[in-house]
Amino acid sequence: SYEIRDELVKTTFAGPRRAGETEAGYQQRGYDAYTREAILALARDHIGYVEASSSLKKMGARFSEASVQAVIEGLVAEGKLAPGQVDVRFLSMIVTGHFGERDVANPENPSQPRSGAAQFSAELGAVADQVATRTDTAGADVGGPEHHRFDEPGGDRFQATYRELLAVAEATGAPAVLRPHVGEGAVDPTPGSPYRRDADRTRTDAGELSHVDRARANIEVLLDAVEALRAAGDFDPSKVIVRFGHVTHATPEQARRMQALGIIAEVNLGSNVATGSIDQTIGGVDGRPARAEQLDDHSLPTLIYYDAAVILGTDAHGVMTTTLAAEYRRAHALIERVLSGEQPVRVRAVDAPDRGAPVPGRPDERALTVADLEPEELRRFLHAYEKLYADARGYYRQRPRPDP
């Protein structure tokens, strides 16, 4: 989808070619037009603050600070945007492949082996430079389809990324954001098959979808890395804001650890439905897509139970045709399902040893219905929708600010 979008932007968004216009100039006009439409869409959706992830190359060549600011100033001059109506920030992207290896091979979707130390160091340095020098760049994103299984060397690289951003934050006096794309997984087609959201999906020997198993494993690696940073005295949430993007398949224990570390959970329900990160089949059977969206397998109720900070996002506003209003409606519906007794909440077995029901295949977890919740636990769900707004306001207040 992203590749198709980029080709459309480069070849159609600028309209007719101008006499004597170079190919580079024509493509840049396309990206400026795309930027314009994206900002207008955000304004229509009443979104006043956005952090958009973009690659190093695009940040330098397509979305320079000057070109984005020129688009905004043009919209203000035309009366289509109020000054300060949409605050556009960027996250400079480091690709997921730096942090692990592809664990499910597929000739239909090949990937490069993990980069060497020199390449990673050079890319990290370039990202840190953008964060330090561009007032519209809030931090770094570890992005790309989550086909790679993170490992100990990847955890070390994540710590290096955090420390690099910490140095930038201390030098500039402004907090930085580190937003790894983790815990969503990316559906693995069976060998030789093209990607299909609801069919021909690879499973583990135990029968679990491979991307779900990988998603949980990757969250574990990054939590270990953050805990190692804290143990070394290098973890400062006031200077580097850590936000785990998606955490779709976080376990109860992982949700508890995120809350203890102050890691923000960025929840993207509509995106997870669109990509099939959350199983959208009837009974988990390949080739039998459900008619209605299914959110039952998402970790949001567990994150709420453990009082983790949660903010909702659209993930890919244009590509996924998601809106923030729709995300709040989805979250509200899921919370209401918990309160109505239709949706159980997965918790650690040690937190409810004599309540609820066992979770098949997960002996360390229990499933609680609303009738099983103690008063304080119930209160978290009764006020969960309010807390989503409170967490969003808190993040907005803490956001990195440009130089005056």
CSV table of C-alpha atoms in Angstrom, one decimal:
chain,number,residue,atom,x,y,z
A,1,SER,CA,0.0,0.0,0.0
A,2,TYR,CA,2.8,2.4,0.9
A,3,GLU,CA,4.7,1.7,-2.3
A,4,ILE,CA,1.5,2.2,-4.4
A,5,ARG,CA,0.8,5.5,-2.6
A,6,ASP,CA,4.4,6.8,-3.2
A,7,GLU,CA,4.1,6.0,-6.9
A,8,LEU,CA,0.7,7.8,-7.1
A,9,VAL,CA,2.2,10.8,-5.3
A,10,LYS,CA,5.2,11.0,-7.6
A,11,THR,CA,3.3,10.5,-10.9
A,12,THR,CA,-0.2,12.1,-10.3
A,13,PHE,CA,-0.4,14.5,-7.4
A,14,ALA,CA,1.4,17.4,-9.2
A,15,GLY,CA,-1.1,17.3,-12.1
A,16,PRO,CA,0.1,18.4,-15.6
A,17,ARG,CA,3.8,18.8,-16.1
A,18,ARG,CA,5.2,22.3,-16.5
A,19,ALA,CA,7.3,23.4,-19.4
A,20,GLY,CA,11.0,22.7,-18.7
A,21,GLU,CA,10.2,21.1,-15.3
A,22,THR,CA,12.7,18.4,-14.2
A,23,GLU,CA,11.6,15.0,-13.1
A,24,ALA,CA,12.9,15.8,-9.6
A,25,GLY,CA,11.0,19.1,-9.5
A,26,TYR,CA,7.8,17.4,-10.7
A,27,GLN,CA,8.0,14.7,-8.0
A,28,GLN,CA,8.6,17.3,-5.3
A,29,ARG,CA,5.5,19.2,-6.4
A,30,GLY,CA,3.7,15.9,-6.0
A,31,TYR,CA,4.9,15.4,-2.5
A,32,ASP,CA,4.1,19.1,-1.6
A,33,ALA,CA,0.6,18.5,-2.9
A,34,TYR,CA,0.4,15.3,-0.8
A,35,THR,CA,1.5,17.2,2.3
A,36,ARG,CA,-1.1,19.8,1.6
A,37,GLU,CA,-3.9,17.2,1.3
A,38,ALA,CA,-2.7,15.3,4.4
A,39,ILE,CA,-2.7,18.5,6.6
A,40,LEU,CA,-6.1,19.5,5.3
A,41,ALA,CA,-7.4,16.0,6.2
A,42,LEU,CA,-6.0,16.3,9.7
A,43,ALA,CA,-7.7,19.7,10.1
A,44,ARG,CA,-11.0,18.2,8.9
A,45,ASP,CA,-10.7,15.5,11.5
A,46,HIS,CA,-10.0,18.1,14.2
A,47,ILE,CA,-6.5,16.7,14.9
A,48,GLY,CA,-4.2,19.5,16.2
A,49,TYR,CA,-1.1,17.5,16.8
A,50,VAL,CA,0.5,14.7,14.7
A,51,GLU,CA,3.7,12.7,14.8
A,52,ALA,CA,4.3,11.3,11.3
A,53,SER,CA,7.0,8.6,10.8
A,54,SER,CA,9.1,9.0,7.7
A,55,SER,CA,12.3,7.5,6.4
A,56,LEU,CA,15.6,9.2,6.6
A,57,LYS,CA,15.7,9.6,2.8
A,58,LYS,CA,12.2,11.2,2.6
A,59,MET,CA,12.9,13.4,5.5
A,60,GLY,CA,15.9,14.8,3.7
A,61,ALA,CA,14.6,14.8,0.1
A,62,ARG,CA,10.8,15.0,0.2
A,63,PHE,CA,9.7,16.4,3.6
A,64,SER,CA,12.3,19.0,4.4
A,65,GLU,CA,11.5,21.4,7.2
A,66,ALA,CA,11.4,24.3,4.8
A,67,SER,CA,9.1,22.5,2.3
A,68,VAL,CA,6.6,21.4,5.0
A,69,GLN,CA,6.6,24.9,6.6
A,70,ALA,CA,6.0,26.5,3.1
A,71,VAL,CA,2.9,24.3,2.6
A,72,ILE,CA,1.5,25.2,6.0
A,73,GLU,CA,2.1,28.9,5.4
A,74,GLY,CA,0.4,28.6,2.0
A,75,LEU,CA,-2.7,27.1,3.6
A,76,VAL,CA,-2.8,29.8,6.2
A,77,ALA,CA,-2.4,32.5,3.5
A,78,GLU,CA,-5.3,30.9,1.6
A,79,GLY,CA,-7.5,31.0,4.7
A,80,LYS,CA,-7.8,27.2,4.7
A,81,LEU,CA,-5.8,26.7,7.9
A,82,ALA,CA,-5.6,28.8,11.1
A,83,PRO,CA,-2.1,29.6,12.4
A,84,GLY,CA,-1.1,26.8,14.7
A,85,GLN,CA,-4.2,24.7,13.9
A,86,VAL,CA,-2.2,21.6,13.0
A,87,ASP,CA,1.2,21.0,14.7
A,88,VAL,CA,3.1,18.7,12.4
A,89,ARG,CA,6.0,16.8,13.8
A,90,PHE,CA,8.0,13.9,12.4
A,91,LEU,CA,9.6,10.8,13.7
A,92,SER,CA,12.7,9.8,11.8
A,93,MET,CA,12.6,6.2,11.0
A,94,ILE,CA,15.1,3.4,11.7
A,95,VAL,CA,14.0,0.2,10.0
A,96,THR,CA,12.9,-2.8,12.0
A,97,GLY,CA,15.5,-5.1,10.3
A,98,HIS,CA,18.3,-3.5,12.3
A,99,PHE,CA,17.0,-5.2,15.4
A,100,GLY,CA,16.4,-8.8,14.4
A,101,GLU,CA,16.4,-11.5,11.8
A,102,ARG,CA,13.6,-12.7,9.6
A,103,ASP,CA,12.3,-15.8,11.3
A,104,VAL,CA,9.8,-17.0,8.6
A,105,ALA,CA,11.3,-17.2,5.2
A,106,ASN,CA,9.1,-16.6,2.1
A,107,PRO,CA,10.4,-16.2,-1.4
A,108,GLU,CA,7.4,-14.1,-2.2
A,109,ASN,CA,8.5,-11.5,0.4
A,110,PRO,CA,12.3,-11.6,0.7
A,111,SER,CA,14.2,-9.5,3.1
A,112,GLN,CA,17.8,-8.4,3.5
A,113,PRO,CA,20.0,-9.8,6.3
A,114,ARG,CA,20.5,-7.6,9.3
A,115,SER,CA,22.8,-4.7,8.7
A,116,GLY,CA,26.3,-4.5,10.0
A,117,ALA,CA,27.4,-2.4,13.0
A,118,ALA,CA,28.9,0.3,10.8
A,119,GLN,CA,25.7,0.7,8.8
A,120,PHE,CA,23.5,0.8,11.9
A,121,SER,CA,25.8,3.3,13.6
A,122,ALA,CA,25.7,5.6,10.5
A,123,GLU,CA,21.9,5.4,10.2
A,124,LEU,CA,21.5,6.0,14.0
A,125,GLY,CA,23.8,9.0,13.8
A,126,ALA,CA,21.8,10.5,10.9
A,127,VAL,CA,18.6,10.0,12.8
A,128,ALA,CA,20.0,11.7,15.9
A,129,ASP,CA,21.2,14.6,13.8
A,130,GLN,CA,17.8,15.2,12.4
A,131,VAL,CA,16.2,15.1,15.8
A,132,ALA,CA,18.8,17.5,17.1
A,133,THR,CA,18.7,20.0,14.2
A,134,ARG,CA,15.1,20.0,12.9
A,135,THR,CA,12.6,21.7,15.1
A,136,ASP,CA,9.8,19.7,13.5
A,137,THR,CA,11.3,16.3,14.4
A,138,ALA,CA,10.2,14.9,17.7
A,139,GLY,CA,12.2,11.7,17.8
A,140,ALA,CA,12.8,8.3,16.2
A,141,ASP,CA,10.6,5.5,15.1
A,142,VAL,CA,11.6,1.9,14.6
A,143,GLY,CA,9.3,1.1,11.7
A,144,GLY,CA,8.5,-1.3,8.9
A,145,PRO,CA,6.6,-4.6,8.8
A,146,GLU,CA,7.3,-6.6,11.9
A,147,HIS,CA,8.6,-9.7,10.1
A,148,HIS,CA,11.8,-9.7,12.1
A,149,ARG,CA,12.2,-11.4,15.5
A,150,PHE,CA,14.2,-9.2,17.8
A,151,ASP,CA,17.0,-10.7,19.7
A,152,GLU,CA,19.8,-9.8,22.2
A,153,PRO,CA,21.9,-7.9,19.7
A,154,GLY,CA,18.7,-6.1,18.7
A,155,GLY,CA,18.1,-5.2,22.3
A,156,ASP,CA,21.6,-3.8,22.5
A,157,ARG,CA,20.9,-1.7,19.5
A,158,PHE,CA,17.7,-0.5,21.0
A,159,GLN,CA,19.6,0.6,24.1
A,160,ALA,CA,22.1,2.4,21.9
A,161,THR,CA,19.2,4.2,20.1
A,162,TYR,CA,17.8,5.3,23.5
A,163,ARG,CA,21.1,6.6,24.7
A,164,GLU,CA,21.7,8.5,21.5
A,165,LEU,CA,18.3,10.2,21.9
A,166,LEU,CA,19.0,10.8,25.6
A,167,ALA,CA,22.2,12.7,24.6
A,168,VAL,CA,20.2,14.8,22.1
A,169,ALA,CA,17.6,15.6,24.7
A,170,GLU,CA,20.2,16.7,27.2
A,171,ALA,CA,22.0,18.8,24.6
A,172,THR,CA,18.9,20.5,23.3
A,173,GLY,CA,16.9,20.8,26.5
A,174,ALA,CA,13.8,19.3,24.9
A,175,PRO,CA,12.5,15.7,25.4
A,176,ALA,CA,12.7,13.3,22.5
A,177,VAL,CA,10.4,10.4,21.5
A,178,LEU,CA,11.4,6.8,20.9
A,179,ARG,CA,8.5,4.9,19.3
A,180,PRO,CA,9.4,1.4,18.3
A,181,HIS,CA,6.8,-0.4,16.2
A,182,VAL,CA,6.4,-3.6,18.3
A,183,GLY,CA,3.9,-6.1,19.3
A,184,GLU,CA,1.7,-6.0,16.2
A,185,GLY,CA,3.6,-8.6,14.2
A,186,ALA,CA,3.1,-8.9,10.4
A,187,VAL,CA,1.1,-11.8,9.0
A,188,ASP,CA,3.4,-14.4,7.4
A,189,PRO,CA,2.0,-16.0,4.3
A,190,THR,CA,2.7,-19.7,3.9
A,191,PRO,CA,5.8,-20.4,1.8
A,192,GLY,CA,5.1,-19.5,-1.9
A,193,SER,CA,1.8,-17.7,-1.2
A,194,PRO,CA,1.1,-14.0,-1.6
A,195,TYR,CA,0.0,-12.0,1.4
A,196,ARG,CA,-3.7,-12.5,2.2
A,197,ARG,CA,-5.0,-11.1,5.5
A,198,ASP,CA,-7.3,-13.9,6.3
A,199,ALA,CA,-5.9,-17.0,4.5
A,200,ASP,CA,-2.7,-19.0,3.9
A,201,ARG,CA,-1.2,-17.8,7.2
A,202,THR,CA,1.9,-19.4,8.8
A,203,ARG,CA,1.5,-21.0,12.2
A,204,THR,CA,3.8,-22.2,14.8
A,205,ASP,CA,4.2,-25.9,15.7
A,206,ALA,CA,1.7,-25.3,18.5
A,207,GLY,CA,-0.9,-23.9,16.0
A,208,GLU,CA,-0.6,-20.3,16.9
A,209,LEU,CA,-0.3,-17.6,14.2
A,210,SER,CA,3.4,-17.0,13.8
A,211,HIS,CA,3.1,-13.2,13.8
A,212,VAL,CA,1.3,-13.3,17.2
A,213,ASP,CA,4.1,-15.4,18.7
A,214,ARG,CA,6.7,-13.0,17.3
A,215,ALA,CA,4.8,-9.9,18.5
A,216,ARG,CA,4.9,-11.1,22.1
A,217,ALA,CA,8.6,-12.1,21.8
A,218,ASN,CA,9.6,-8.7,20.4
A,219,ILE,CA,7.8,-6.8,23.2
A,220,GLU,CA,9.8,-9.0,25.7
A,221,VAL,CA,13.1,-8.1,24.1
A,222,LEU,CA,12.4,-4.3,24.2
A,223,LEU,CA,11.1,-4.5,27.8
A,224,ASP,CA,14.3,-6.3,28.8
A,225,ALA,CA,16.3,-3.5,27.1
A,226,VAL,CA,14.4,-0.7,28.9
A,227,GLU,CA,14.9,-2.5,32.2
A,228,ALA,CA,18.6,-2.8,31.5
A,229,LEU,CA,18.7,0.9,30.8
A,230,ARG,CA,17.0,1.6,34.1
A,231,ALA,CA,19.4,-0.7,36.0
A,232,ALA,CA,22.3,1.1,34.4
A,233,GLY,CA,20.9,4.5,35.5
A,234,ASP,CA,20.4,5.6,31.9
A,235,PHE,CA,16.6,5.6,31.8
A,236,ASP,CA,14.9,9.0,32.2
A,237,PRO,CA,11.3,9.2,31.0
A,238,SER,CA,11.3,13.0,31.4
A,239,LYS,CA,14.0,13.3,28.7
A,240,VAL,CA,13.1,10.3,26.3
A,241,ILE,CA,9.4,9.5,26.0
A,242,VAL,CA,9.2,5.8,25.2
A,243,ARG,CA,6.0,4.8,23.3
A,244,PHE,CA,5.5,1.3,22.1
A,245,GLY,CA,3.5,1.4,18.9
A,246,HIS,CA,0.7,-1.1,18.7
A,247,VAL,CA,1.5,-3.7,21.5
A,248,THR,CA,-1.5,-5.5,20.1
A,249,HIS,CA,-0.6,-8.8,21.6
A,250,ALA,CA,1.0,-7.7,24.9
A,251,THR,CA,0.6,-10.3,27.7
A,252,PRO,CA,-0.7,-9.3,31.1
A,253,GLU,CA,2.9,-9.5,32.5
A,254,GLN,CA,4.1,-7.3,29.7
A,255,ALA,CA,1.3,-4.8,30.3
A,256,ARG,CA,2.3,-4.7,34.0
A,257,ARG,CA,5.9,-4.1,33.2
A,258,MET,CA,5.0,-1.3,30.8
A,259,GLN,CA,3.0,0.4,33.5
A,260,ALA,CA,5.9,0.1,36.0
A,261,LEU,CA,8.4,1.6,33.5
A,262,GLY,CA,6.0,4.4,32.4
A,263,ILE,CA,6.1,3.2,28.8
A,264,ILE,CA,3.1,4.5,26.8
A,265,ALA,CA,1.0,2.1,24.8
A,266,GLU,CA,0.0,3.5,21.4
A,267,VAL,CA,-3.1,1.5,20.4
A,268,ASN,CA,-4.1,1.5,16.7
A,269,LEU,CA,-7.3,-0.7,16.6
A,270,GLY,CA,-8.4,0.1,13.0
A,271,SER,CA,-4.9,-0.5,11.6
A,272,ASN,CA,-4.7,-3.9,13.4
A,273,VAL,CA,-8.0,-4.9,11.9
A,274,ALA,CA,-6.9,-3.8,8.4
A,275,THR,CA,-3.6,-5.7,8.5
A,276,GLY,CA,-5.0,-8.8,10.2
A,277,SER,CA,-2.7,-8.4,13.2
A,278,ILE,CA,-5.9,-9.1,15.2
A,279,ASP,CA,-7.4,-12.3,13.7
A,280,GLN,CA,-10.4,-11.3,11.5
A,281,THR,CA,-11.5,-14.9,10.7
A,282,ILE,CA,-14.4,-16.9,12.1
A,283,GLY,CA,-13.1,-19.3,14.7
A,284,GLY,CA,-9.5,-18.6,13.5
A,285,VAL,CA,-10.1,-20.7,10.3
A,286,ASP,CA,-8.2,-19.5,7.3
A,287,GLY,CA,-10.4,-18.4,4.4
A,288,ARG,CA,-13.4,-17.6,6.6
A,289,PRO,CA,-13.3,-13.8,7.2
A,290,ALA,CA,-15.8,-12.4,9.6
A,291,ARG,CA,-18.3,-9.8,8.4
A,292,ALA,CA,-17.8,-7.5,11.4
A,293,GLU,CA,-14.6,-6.2,12.9
A,294,GLN,CA,-13.2,-8.4,15.7
A,295,LEU,CA,-11.3,-6.8,18.5
A,296,ASP,CA,-11.5,-9.6,21.1
A,297,ASP,CA,-7.9,-10.5,20.9
A,298,HIS,CA,-6.5,-7.0,21.4
A,299,SER,CA,-4.6,-6.3,24.6
A,300,LEU,CA,-6.4,-3.0,25.3
A,301,PRO,CA,-8.6,-4.4,28.1
A,302,THR,CA,-5.5,-5.9,29.7
A,303,LEU,CA,-3.6,-2.5,29.4
A,304,ILE,CA,-6.6,-0.8,31.1
A,305,TYR,CA,-6.7,-3.4,33.9
A,306,TYR,CA,-3.0,-2.7,34.7
A,307,ASP,CA,-3.5,1.1,34.5
A,308,ALA,CA,-0.9,1.5,31.7
A,309,ALA,CA,-0.8,4.9,29.9
A,310,VAL,CA,-2.7,4.5,26.6
A,311,ILE,CA,-3.0,6.8,23.7
A,312,LEU,CA,-5.0,6.0,20.5
A,313,GLY,CA,-3.5,6.5,17.1
A,314,THR,CA,-4.5,6.1,13.4
A,315,ASP,CA,-1.2,4.5,12.4
A,316,ALA,CA,-1.5,5.4,8.7
A,317,HIS,CA,-4.3,8.0,8.5
A,318,GLY,CA,-4.4,8.0,4.7
A,319,VAL,CA,-3.3,4.5,3.7
A,320,MET,CA,-5.6,2.8,6.3
A,321,THR,CA,-8.5,5.3,5.9
A,322,THR,CA,-8.5,5.5,9.7
A,323,THR,CA,-9.6,8.5,11.7
A,324,LEU,CA,-9.0,9.4,15.3
A,325,ALA,CA,-12.7,9.7,16.0
A,326,ALA,CA,-13.3,6.2,14.7
A,327,GLU,CA,-10.5,4.9,16.9
A,328,TYR,CA,-12.2,6.4,20.0
A,329,ARG,CA,-15.4,4.7,18.9
A,330,ARG,CA,-13.7,1.4,18.5
A,331,ALA,CA,-12.1,1.7,22.0
A,332,HIS,CA,-15.4,2.8,23.5
A,333,ALA,CA,-17.1,-0.3,22.0
A,334,LEU,CA,-14.4,-2.6,23.4
A,335,ILE,CA,-14.7,-1.1,26.9
A,336,GLU,CA,-18.5,-1.4,26.8
A,337,ARG,CA,-18.1,-5.1,25.8
A,338,VAL,CA,-16.0,-5.6,29.0
A,339,LEU,CA,-18.6,-3.8,31.1
A,340,SER,CA,-21.5,-5.7,29.6
A,341,GLY,CA,-19.8,-9.1,30.3
A,342,GLU,CA,-19.3,-10.0,26.7
A,343,GLN,CA,-15.5,-9.5,26.7
A,344,PRO,CA,-13.2,-11.1,29.3
A,345,VAL,CA,-10.0,-9.5,30.4
A,346,ARG,CA,-6.8,-11.4,30.5
A,347,VAL,CA,-4.8,-10.9,33.7
A,348,ARG,CA,-1.8,-12.6,35.4
A,349,ALA,CA,-2.9,-15.7,37.3
A,350,VAL,CA,-1.1,-14.5,40.4
A,351,ASP,CA,-3.3,-11.4,40.4
A,352,ALA,CA,-6.5,-13.5,40.4
A,353,PRO,CA,-5.7,-17.1,41.4
A,354,ASP,CA,-9.2,-17.9,42.6
A,355,ARG,CA,-11.2,-15.8,40.1
A,356,GLY,CA,-12.3,-16.1,36.5
A,357,ALA,CA,-11.4,-18.9,34.2
A,358,PRO,CA,-8.1,-20.4,32.9
A,359,VAL,CA,-6.9,-19.2,29.5
A,360,PRO,CA,-6.3,-22.1,27.1
A,361,GLY,CA,-2.6,-22.6,26.4
A,362,ARG,CA,-1.6,-19.8,28.9
A,363,PRO,CA,-1.3,-21.3,32.3
A,364,ASP,CA,0.1,-18.1,33.8
A,365,GLU,CA,-3.1,-16.1,32.8
A,366,ARG,CA,-6.7,-16.0,33.9
A,367,ALA,CA,-9.7,-14.5,32.1
A,368,LEU,CA,-12.0,-12.3,34.2
A,369,THR,CA,-15.5,-11.1,33.3
A,370,VAL,CA,-17.0,-8.0,34.8
A,371,ALA,CA,-18.6,-10.1,37.5
A,372,ASP,CA,-15.1,-11.2,38.6
A,373,LEU,CA,-13.6,-7.7,39.0
A,374,GLU,CA,-13.0,-6.2,42.4
A,375,PRO,CA,-14.2,-2.7,43.0
A,376,GLU,CA,-11.0,-0.9,42.2
A,377,GLU,CA,-10.5,-3.0,39.0
A,378,LEU,CA,-14.1,-2.3,38.0
A,379,ARG,CA,-13.5,1.4,38.5
A,380,ARG,CA,-10.6,1.4,36.0
A,381,PHE,CA,-13.1,0.2,33.3
A,382,LEU,CA,-15.9,2.5,34.4
A,383,HIS,CA,-13.5,5.5,33.9
A,384,ALA,CA,-11.4,4.0,31.1
A,385,TYR,CA,-12.9,6.1,28.3
A,386,GLU,CA,-12.2,9.3,30.4
A,387,LYS,CA,-8.7,8.1,31.0
A,388,LEU,CA,-8.0,7.7,27.3
A,389,TYR,CA,-8.6,11.4,26.9
A,390,ALA,CA,-6.6,12.2,30.0
A,391,ASP,CA,-3.7,10.2,28.8
A,392,ALA,CA,-3.8,12.0,25.4
A,393,ARG,CA,-3.9,15.4,27.1
A,394,GLY,CA,-0.9,14.3,29.3
A,395,TYR,CA,1.1,13.3,26.3
A,396,TYR,CA,0.3,16.5,24.5
A,397,ARG,CA,1.5,18.6,27.4
A,398,GLN,CA,4.7,16.5,27.5
A,399,ARG,CA,5.4,16.7,23.8
A,400,PRO,CA,8.6,18.1,22.4
A,401,ARG,CA,8.3,21.7,21.5
A,402,PRO,CA,10.1,23.5,18.7
A,403,ASP,CA,12.5,26.4,19.5
A,404,PRO,CA,10.6,29.7,20.0
